[in-house]
Amino acid sequence: MLLNQFLILAAAMFSLGVYGLLVRRNIVLILLSVELMLAAVNINLVAFEAVLRTPEAIGQVFTVFVITVAAAEVGIGLAIVLMIFRNRKSANVDELDLMRW
Amino acid sequence: MSFGDWISAPINWVFLVVGILVLLSSVKVVTAKNVVHAALFLVAALGGTAFLFLMLSAEFVAWALVLIYIGAVLVLFLFGIMITRAPTGRDVGLDSPNKLWPAALSGATFLLLAWASVDAFGSTEIADVGEATSTEVLGLALLGRFVIPFEVVSFVLLAALIGGITIARRDLSPLEEEQRGAV
């Protein structure tokens, strides 16, 4: 196996996440795209770890951190979405112009 | 390494199948017209990612991904979709009408990243994936060298827990507060 096959797959996944982030209007779908980008980052970390073979498996340790932070991000993000929906009756980002002047 | 050499290794066939599955479901995540379908295609994409982790001998991380993402995060997403009553049927208003610039930007991102990785790691091979990284190694690293980041991350989780509860709970009006106190 080449290292590049994993890196290019992760790059494709990341750019699909960027596309979804910019195109989607619903906040929940935007968070889904962010998850896609984080998964791409995790593939990169694990692939580099498989090449470097550090004694403490640093790449995988950092993958664990990324997964944890992603879980926290989803929890907070969905709580905010819930609150916004309760106040504005909408989950579309282009209708949330409260802080725009 | 020529393409013929690459394609003759059976593990690369496995990679091709899983990689195409991951890519197709990622495309469906960002294009699906149905919100629930998008969430379920994310399950497929993350399942394929976990399989790639197994191929790269990262067993613990692969199962952690399955447990946390597919077990917990996706359930959270489905609840979020349900509660916000995001249009679950077909809906044309789900995407922004302007798709040209996002597509161009993400294409440019892909080309830049792919060029950078081909340029830097052109023929680096993943030599030996036989031995799986043992959970013992990971645990010792987490509680040894990386104990402070580990504590910080656990604090982040605690903060997220408290913040999530605080943000999402409904504050009672003074009148309701009084009624509840009377009961």
Coordinates of N, CA, C and O in Angstrom, one line a residue, chain A residues 1-9 11-20 22-26 28-29 31-33 35-36 38-39 42-43 46-48 50-51 53 55-58 60-72 74-76 78-83 85-86 89 91-92, chain B residues 6 11-12 15 19 22-23 26-27 29-32 38-39 42 46 49 52-53 55-58 61 65 68-69 73 76-77 81 83-84 86 93-96 99 102-103 105-106 110 113 117-118 121-122 124-126 128-129 131 133 137-138 141-142 145-146 149-150 153 157 160 164 167-168 170:
Chain A
M1 N 0.8 -1.2 0.0 CA 0.0 0.0 0.0 C 0.9 1.2 0.0 O 1.9 1.3 0.7
L2 N 0.4 2.2 -0.8 CA 1.1 3.5 -0.8 C 0.5 4.4 0.3 O -0.7 4.2 0.6
L3 N 1.3 5.3 0.8 CA 0.7 6.3 1.7 C -0.2 7.2 1.0 O -1.3 7.6 1.5
N4 N 0.1 7.5 -0.3 CA -0.7 8.5 -1.1 C -2.1 8.1 -1.3 O -3.0 9.0 -1.3
Q5 N -2.4 6.8 -1.4 CA -3.8 6.5 -1.7 C -4.7 6.9 -0.5 O -5.8 7.4 -0.8
F6 N -4.2 6.8 0.7 CA -5.0 7.2 1.8 C -5.1 8.7 1.9 O -6.1 9.3 2.2
L7 N -3.9 9.4 1.6 CA -3.9 10.9 1.7 C -4.9 11.5 0.6 O -5.6 12.4 0.9
I8 N -4.9 10.9 -0.6 CA -5.8 11.5 -1.6 C -7.2 11.2 -1.3 O -8.1 12.0 -1.5
L9 N -7.5 10.0 -0.8 CA -8.9 9.7 -0.4 C -9.3 10.7 0.7 O -10.4 11.3 0.6
A11 N -8.1 13.7 1.2 CA -8.2 15.0 0.6 C -9.6 15.1 -0.1 O -10.3 16.2 0.0
A12 N -10.0 14.1 -0.8 CA -11.3 14.1 -1.5 C -12.5 14.2 -0.5 O -13.4 15.0 -0.7
M13 N -12.4 13.5 0.6 CA -13.4 13.6 1.6 C -13.4 15.0 2.2 O -14.5 15.5 2.5
F14 N -12.2 15.5 2.5 CA -12.2 16.9 3.1 C -12.8 17.9 2.2 O -13.6 18.7 2.6
S15 N -12.5 17.8 0.9 CA -13.1 18.8 0.0 C -14.6 18.6 -0.2 O -15.3 19.6 -0.4
L16 N -15.1 17.4 -0.2 CA -16.5 17.2 -0.2 C -17.1 17.9 1.1 O -18.2 18.5 1.0
G17 N -16.4 17.8 2.2 CA -16.9 18.4 3.4 C -17.0 19.9 3.2 O -17.9 20.6 3.6
V18 N -15.9 20.5 2.6 CA -15.9 21.9 2.3 C -17.1 22.3 1.5 O -17.8 23.3 1.7
Y19 N -17.4 21.5 0.4 CA -18.5 21.8 -0.5 C -19.8 21.8 0.3 O -20.6 22.7 0.2
G20 N -20.0 20.7 1.1 CA -21.3 20.7 1.9 C -21.4 21.8 2.8 O -22.5 22.4 3.0
L22 N -20.4 24.8 2.5 CA -20.7 26.1 1.8 C -22.1 26.0 1.2 O -22.8 27.0 1.0
V23 N -22.5 24.8 0.7 CA -23.7 24.7 -0.1 C -25.0 24.6 0.8 O -26.0 25.1 0.5
R24 N -24.9 23.8 1.9 CA -26.1 23.5 2.7 C -26.6 24.7 3.4 O -25.8 25.6 3.8
R25 N -27.9 24.7 3.6 CA -28.5 25.9 4.3 C -29.0 25.4 5.7 O -29.1 26.3 6.6
N26 N -29.2 24.2 5.9 CA -29.7 23.7 7.2 C -28.5 23.5 8.1 O -27.5 22.9 7.7
V28 N -28.1 21.5 10.7 CA -27.8 20.2 11.0 C -26.9 19.5 9.9 O -25.9 18.8 10.1
L29 N -27.3 19.9 8.6 CA -26.5 19.3 7.5 C -25.1 19.9 7.4 O -24.1 19.3 7.0
L31 N -23.4 20.7 10.1 CA -22.6 20.0 11.1 C -22.2 18.6 10.6 O -21.1 18.1 10.8
L32 N -23.1 18.0 9.8 CA -22.7 16.7 9.1 C -21.5 16.9 8.2 O -20.6 16.0 8.2
S33 N -21.4 18.0 7.5 CA -20.3 18.2 6.6 C -19.0 18.4 7.4 O -17.9 17.9 7.0
E35 N -18.4 16.9 10.2 CA -18.0 15.6 10.7 C -17.2 14.9 9.6 O -16.2 14.2 9.8
L36 N -17.6 15.1 8.3 CA -16.9 14.5 7.2 C -15.5 15.0 7.1 O -14.5 14.2 7.0
L38 N -13.7 16.2 9.6 CA -12.9 15.7 10.8 C -12.5 14.2 10.5 O -11.4 13.8 10.9
A39 N -13.4 13.4 9.9 CA -13.1 12.0 9.6 C -11.9 12.0 8.6 O -11.0 11.1 8.7
N42 N -8.8 12.4 10.5 CA -8.4 11.2 11.2 C -7.8 10.2 10.3 O -6.8 9.5 10.7
I43 N -8.2 10.1 9.1 CA -7.6 9.1 8.1 C -6.1 9.5 7.9 O -5.2 8.7 7.9
V46 N -4.0 8.6 11.0 CA -3.7 7.1 11.2 C -2.8 6.6 10.1 O -1.9 5.8 10.3
A47 N -2.9 7.2 8.9 CA -2.1 6.8 7.8 C -0.6 7.1 8.1 O 0.3 6.3 7.9
F48 N -0.4 8.4 8.5 CA 1.0 8.8 8.9 C 1.5 7.9 10.0 O 2.7 7.6 10.0
A50 N 0.8 4.8 10.5 CA 1.2 3.5 10.0 C 2.5 3.6 9.2 O 3.2 2.6 9.2
V51 N 2.9 4.8 8.7 CA 4.2 4.9 8.1 C 5.3 5.1 9.1 O 6.3 4.4 9.1
R53 N 5.3 4.7 12.5 CA 5.4 3.7 13.6 C 6.1 4.2 14.8 O 7.1 3.7 15.2
P55 N 6.9 4.9 18.7 CA 6.8 3.9 19.8 C 5.5 4.1 20.6 O 5.0 3.1 21.2
E56 N 5.0 5.4 20.7 CA 3.9 5.6 21.6 C 2.6 5.8 20.7 O 1.6 6.2 21.3
A57 N 2.6 5.4 19.5 CA 1.5 5.5 18.6 C 0.8 6.9 18.7 O -0.4 7.1 18.9
I58 N 1.7 7.9 18.5 CA 1.2 9.3 18.7 C 0.0 9.7 17.7 O -0.9 10.3 18.1
Q60 N -2.3 7.8 16.6 CA -3.6 7.3 17.0 C -4.1 8.0 18.3 O -5.3 8.2 18.5
V61 N -3.1 8.4 19.1 CA -3.5 9.2 20.3 C -4.2 10.4 19.9 O -5.3 10.8 20.4
F62 N -3.6 11.1 18.9 CA -4.3 12.4 18.5 C -5.6 12.1 17.8 O -6.5 12.9 17.9
T63 N -5.7 10.9 17.1 CA -7.0 10.6 16.5 C -8.1 10.5 17.6 O -9.2 11.0 17.5
V64 N -7.7 9.9 18.7 CA -8.6 9.8 19.9 C -9.0 11.2 20.3 O -10.2 11.4 20.6
F65 N -8.1 12.1 20.4 CA -8.4 13.5 20.8 C -9.4 14.1 19.8 O -10.3 14.8 20.2
V66 N -9.1 13.9 18.5 CA -9.9 14.6 17.5 C -11.4 14.0 17.6 O -12.3 14.8 17.6
I67 N -11.5 12.7 17.8 CA -12.8 12.1 18.0 C -13.6 12.7 19.2 O -14.7 13.1 19.1
T68 N -12.8 12.9 20.3 CA -13.5 13.4 21.5 C -13.9 14.8 21.3 O -15.1 15.2 21.6
V69 N -13.1 15.7 20.7 CA -13.4 17.0 20.5 C -14.6 17.1 19.5 O -15.5 17.9 19.6
A70 N -14.6 16.2 18.5 CA -15.7 16.2 17.5 C -17.0 15.9 18.2 O -18.1 16.5 18.0
A71 N -17.0 14.9 19.2 CA -18.2 14.6 19.9 C -18.7 15.8 20.7 O -19.9 16.1 20.7
A72 N -17.8 16.5 21.4 CA -18.2 17.6 22.2 C -18.8 18.7 21.3 O -19.8 19.3 21.6
V74 N -20.3 18.3 18.4 CA -21.7 18.0 18.0 C -22.7 18.2 19.1 O -23.8 18.8 18.9
G75 N -22.3 17.9 20.3 CA -23.2 18.1 21.5 C -23.6 19.5 21.6 O -24.8 19.9 21.7
I76 N -22.6 20.4 21.7 CA -22.8 21.8 21.8 C -23.5 22.4 20.6 O -24.5 23.2 20.7
L78 N -25.5 21.0 18.5 CA -26.9 20.6 18.4 C -27.7 21.3 19.4 O -28.9 21.7 19.2
A79 N -27.1 21.6 20.6 CA -27.9 22.3 21.6 C -28.1 23.8 21.2 O -29.2 24.3 21.3
I80 N -27.1 24.4 20.5 CA -27.3 25.7 20.0 C -28.4 25.7 18.9 O -29.2 26.6 18.8
V81 N -28.3 24.7 18.0 CA -29.3 24.6 16.9 C -30.7 24.5 17.5 O -31.7 25.2 17.1
L82 N -30.8 23.7 18.6 CA -32.1 23.5 19.3 C -32.6 24.9 19.8 O -33.8 25.2 19.6
M83 N -31.7 25.6 20.4 CA -32.1 26.9 21.0 C -32.5 27.9 19.9 O -33.5 28.6 20.0
F85 N -33.6 27.2 17.0 CA -34.9 26.7 16.4 C -36.1 27.1 17.3 O -37.1 27.5 16.8
R86 N -35.8 27.0 18.6 CA -36.9 27.4 19.5 C -37.3 28.9 19.4 O -38.4 29.3 19.5
K89 N -37.8 29.6 15.0 CA -38.7 28.6 14.2 C -38.1 28.3 12.8 O -38.8 28.1 11.9
A91 N -34.2 26.5 11.0 CA -32.8 26.0 11.2 C -32.0 26.3 9.9 O -31.0 25.7 9.7
N92 N -32.4 27.3 9.1 CA -31.7 27.7 7.9 C -30.7 28.8 8.2 O -31.1 29.8 8.8
Chain B
W6 N 0.8 -2.2 -8.2 CA -0.1 -1.7 -7.2 C -1.4 -2.5 -7.2 O -1.8 -3.0 -6.2
I11 N -4.6 -6.4 -1.2 CA -5.1 -5.5 -0.2 C -5.5 -4.2 -0.9 O -6.4 -3.4 -0.4
N12 N -4.9 -3.9 -2.0 CA -5.2 -2.7 -2.7 C -6.6 -2.8 -3.4 O -7.3 -1.8 -3.5
F15 N -8.8 -1.9 -0.7 CA -8.8 -0.5 -0.5 C -9.7 0.2 -1.5 O -10.4 1.1 -1.2
G19 N -12.6 2.4 -0.5 CA -12.5 3.8 -0.8 C -13.6 4.4 -1.7 O -14.1 5.5 -1.5
V22 N -16.6 4.8 0.4 CA -16.5 6.0 1.3 C -16.8 7.2 0.4 O -17.5 8.1 0.8
L23 N -16.2 7.3 -0.8 CA -16.3 8.5 -1.6 C -17.7 8.7 -2.0 O -18.3 9.8 -1.9
S26 N -19.8 9.8 0.8 CA -19.5 11.2 1.2 C -20.2 12.2 0.2 O -20.8 13.2 0.6
V27 N -20.2 11.8 -1.1 CA -20.9 12.6 -2.1 C -22.4 12.7 -1.7 O -23.0 13.8 -1.8
V29 N -23.7 12.4 1.2 CA -23.9 13.2 2.4 C -24.1 14.7 2.1 O -25.0 15.3 2.6
V30 N -23.3 15.2 1.1 CA -23.5 16.6 0.8 C -24.5 16.9 -0.3 O -24.7 18.1 -0.6
T31 N -25.0 15.9 -1.0 CA -26.0 16.2 -2.0 C -27.4 15.6 -1.8 O -28.3 16.0 -2.5
A32 N -27.5 14.8 -0.8 CA -28.8 14.1 -0.6 C -29.9 15.1 -0.4 O -29.7 16.1 0.3
A38 N -29.1 11.8 4.3 CA -27.7 12.4 4.5 C -27.0 11.8 5.7 O -25.9 11.4 5.7
A39 N -27.8 11.8 6.8 CA -27.2 11.3 8.1 C -26.9 9.8 8.0 O -25.8 9.4 8.4
L42 N -23.8 9.3 6.1 CA -22.6 9.6 6.9 C -22.2 8.3 7.7 O -21.0 8.0 7.9
L46 N -18.5 6.8 7.5 CA -17.7 6.6 8.7 C -17.4 5.1 8.9 O -16.3 4.7 9.4
T49 N -14.5 4.4 6.8 CA -13.3 5.0 7.5 C -12.8 4.1 8.5 O -11.6 3.8 8.6
L52 N -10.9 1.4 7.0 CA -9.6 1.8 6.5 C -8.7 1.8 7.8 O -7.5 1.4 7.6
F53 N -9.2 2.2 8.9 CA -8.3 2.2 10.1 C -7.9 0.8 10.4 O -6.8 0.6 10.8
M55 N -7.4 -1.6 8.3 CA -6.4 -1.9 7.3 C -5.1 -1.3 7.7 O -4.0 -1.8 7.4
L56 N -5.1 -0.1 8.4 CA -3.9 0.5 8.8 C -3.5 0.1 10.2 O -2.7 0.8 10.9
S57 N -4.0 -1.0 10.7 CA -3.6 -1.6 12.0 C -3.9 -0.8 13.2 O -3.3 -0.9 14.2
A58 N -4.9 0.1 13.0 CA -5.4 1.0 14.2 C -6.7 0.4 14.7 O -7.7 1.0 14.5
V61 N -8.7 2.6 17.6 CA -9.3 3.8 17.0 C -10.5 3.4 16.1 O -11.5 4.1 16.1
L65 N -14.2 4.7 16.8 CA -14.9 5.5 15.8 C -16.3 4.9 15.6 O -17.3 5.7 15.6
I68 N -18.3 5.7 19.0 CA -18.7 7.1 19.3 C -19.5 7.7 18.2 O -20.5 8.3 18.4
Y69 N -19.0 7.5 16.9 CA -19.7 8.2 15.8 C -21.0 7.5 15.5 O -22.0 8.1 15.5
V73 N -22.9 9.8 18.1 CA -23.1 11.1 17.4 C -24.2 11.0 16.4 O -25.0 12.0 16.3
L76 N -27.5 11.3 18.0 CA -27.7 12.8 18.3 C -28.1 13.5 17.1 O -29.1 14.4 17.2
F77 N -27.5 13.3 16.0 CA -27.9 14.0 14.7 C -29.3 13.6 14.4 O -30.1 14.5 14.0
I81 N -32.3 16.3 13.9 CA -33.2 16.4 12.7 C -34.6 16.3 13.1 O -35.5 17.1 12.7
I83 N -36.0 16.9 16.1 CA -36.5 18.0 17.0 C -36.7 19.3 16.2 O -37.7 20.0 16.3
T84 N -35.7 19.6 15.3 CA -35.8 20.8 14.6 C -36.8 20.7 13.4 O -36.9 21.6 12.6
A86 N -36.5 19.5 10.7 CA -35.9 19.8 9.4 C -36.7 19.0 8.4 O -37.1 17.9 8.6
G93 N -35.4 23.5 -1.1 CA -34.7 24.6 -0.4 C -33.6 24.2 0.5 O -33.2 25.0 1.3
L94 N -33.2 23.0 0.5 CA -32.2 22.5 1.4 C -30.8 23.0 1.1 O -30.0 23.2 2.0
D95 N -30.5 23.3 -0.2 CA -29.2 23.7 -0.6 C -29.3 25.2 -1.0 O -30.4 25.7 -1.4
S96 N -28.2 25.9 -0.9 CA -28.2 27.2 -1.5 C -28.2 27.1 -3.0 O -27.6 26.2 -3.6
K99 N -24.2 27.1 -6.4 CA -23.4 26.0 -6.2 C -22.0 26.1 -6.9 O -21.2 25.3 -6.7
P102 N -18.9 27.3 -4.4 CA -18.5 26.2 -3.5 C -17.8 25.0 -4.3 O -16.8 24.5 -3.8
A103 N -18.4 24.6 -5.4 CA -17.8 23.5 -6.1 C -16.4 23.9 -6.6 O -15.5 23.0 -6.5
L105 N -14.4 26.0 -5.2 CA -13.5 26.1 -4.1 C -13.1 24.7 -3.6 O -11.9 24.5 -3.3
S106 N -14.1 23.8 -3.5 CA -13.7 22.5 -3.0 C -12.9 21.7 -4.0 O -12.0 21.0 -3.6
F110 N -9.2 20.3 -3.2 CA -8.8 18.9 -3.5 C -7.5 18.9 -4.3 O -6.6 18.1 -4.0
L113 N -4.5 19.8 -2.1 CA -4.1 18.8 -1.2 C -3.5 17.6 -1.9 O -2.4 17.1 -1.5
S117 N 0.3 16.2 -1.5 CA 0.7 14.9 -1.0 C 1.5 14.1 -2.0 O 2.4 13.4 -1.7
V118 N 1.1 14.2 -3.3 CA 1.8 13.5 -4.3 C 3.3 14.1 -4.4 O 4.2 13.3 -4.5
F121 N 5.0 12.9 -0.8 CA 5.1 11.5 -0.4 C 4.9 10.6 -1.6 O 4.2 9.6 -1.6
G122 N 5.5 11.0 -2.8 CA 5.3 10.3 -4.0 C 5.2 8.8 -4.0 O 4.3 8.2 -4.4
T124 N 6.2 6.9 -1.0 CA 6.3 6.3 0.3 C 5.3 5.2 0.5 O 4.2 5.3 0.2
E125 N 5.9 4.0 0.9 CA 5.0 2.9 1.1 C 4.7 2.6 2.6 O 5.5 2.9 3.4
I126 N 3.5 2.1 2.8 CA 3.2 1.6 4.1 C 3.7 0.2 4.2 O 3.0 -0.7 3.7
D128 N 4.7 -2.4 6.5 CA 4.3 -3.5 7.3 C 3.1 -3.2 8.1 O 3.2 -2.4 9.0
V129 N 1.9 -3.7 7.8 CA 0.8 -3.4 8.6 C 0.3 -4.6 9.4 O -0.8 -4.7 9.8
E131 N 1.2 -6.2 12.4 CA 0.9 -6.1 13.8 C 0.0 -5.0 14.1 O 0.3 -3.8 13.8
T133 N -1.7 -2.1 16.4 CA -1.3 -1.3 17.6 C -2.1 -1.8 18.8 O -3.3 -1.8 18.8
V137 N -0.4 0.0 24.4 CA 0.4 1.0 24.0 C -0.3 2.4 24.0 O 0.2 3.4 24.6
L138 N -1.5 2.4 23.5 CA -2.3 3.6 23.4 C -2.7 4.1 24.9 O -2.6 5.3 25.2
A141 N 0.3 5.5 26.5 CA 0.7 6.8 26.0 C -0.3 7.9 26.5 O 0.1 9.0 26.9
L142 N -1.6 7.5 26.6 CA -2.6 8.5 27.0 C -2.4 8.9 28.5 O -2.6 10.0 28.8
R145 N 2.7 10.0 28.6 CA 3.3 11.2 28.0 C 2.2 12.2 27.7 O 2.4 13.5 27.8
F146 N 1.0 11.8 27.4 CA -0.1 12.7 27.0 C -1.1 12.9 28.0 O -2.3 13.1 27.8
P149 N -2.8 16.6 28.0 CA -3.8 16.8 26.9 C -5.1 15.9 27.2 O -6.2 16.3 27.0
F150 N -4.8 14.7 27.8 CA -6.0 13.8 28.1 C -6.9 14.5 29.1 O -8.1 14.5 29.0
V153 N -8.8 17.3 27.5 CA -9.9 16.9 26.7 C -11.0 16.4 27.5 O -12.2 16.7 27.2
L157 N -14.9 17.9 27.5 CA -16.1 17.1 27.5 C -17.0 17.5 28.6 O -18.2 17.6 28.4
A160 N -18.6 20.7 27.7 CA -19.6 20.6 26.6 C -20.8 20.0 27.2 O -22.0 20.4 26.9
G164 N -24.1 22.2 27.1 CA -25.2 21.6 26.3 C -26.5 21.7 27.2 O -27.5 22.1 26.7
I167 N -27.5 25.4 27.6 CA -28.1 26.0 26.4 C -29.5 25.5 26.1 O -30.4 26.2 25.8
A168 N -29.6 24.1 26.2 CA -30.8 23.5 25.7 C -32.0 23.5 26.6 O -33.1 23.4 26.2
R170 N -35.0 24.8 28.9 CA -36.0 25.9 28.8 C -36.0 26.6 30.1 O -36.3 26.0 31.1

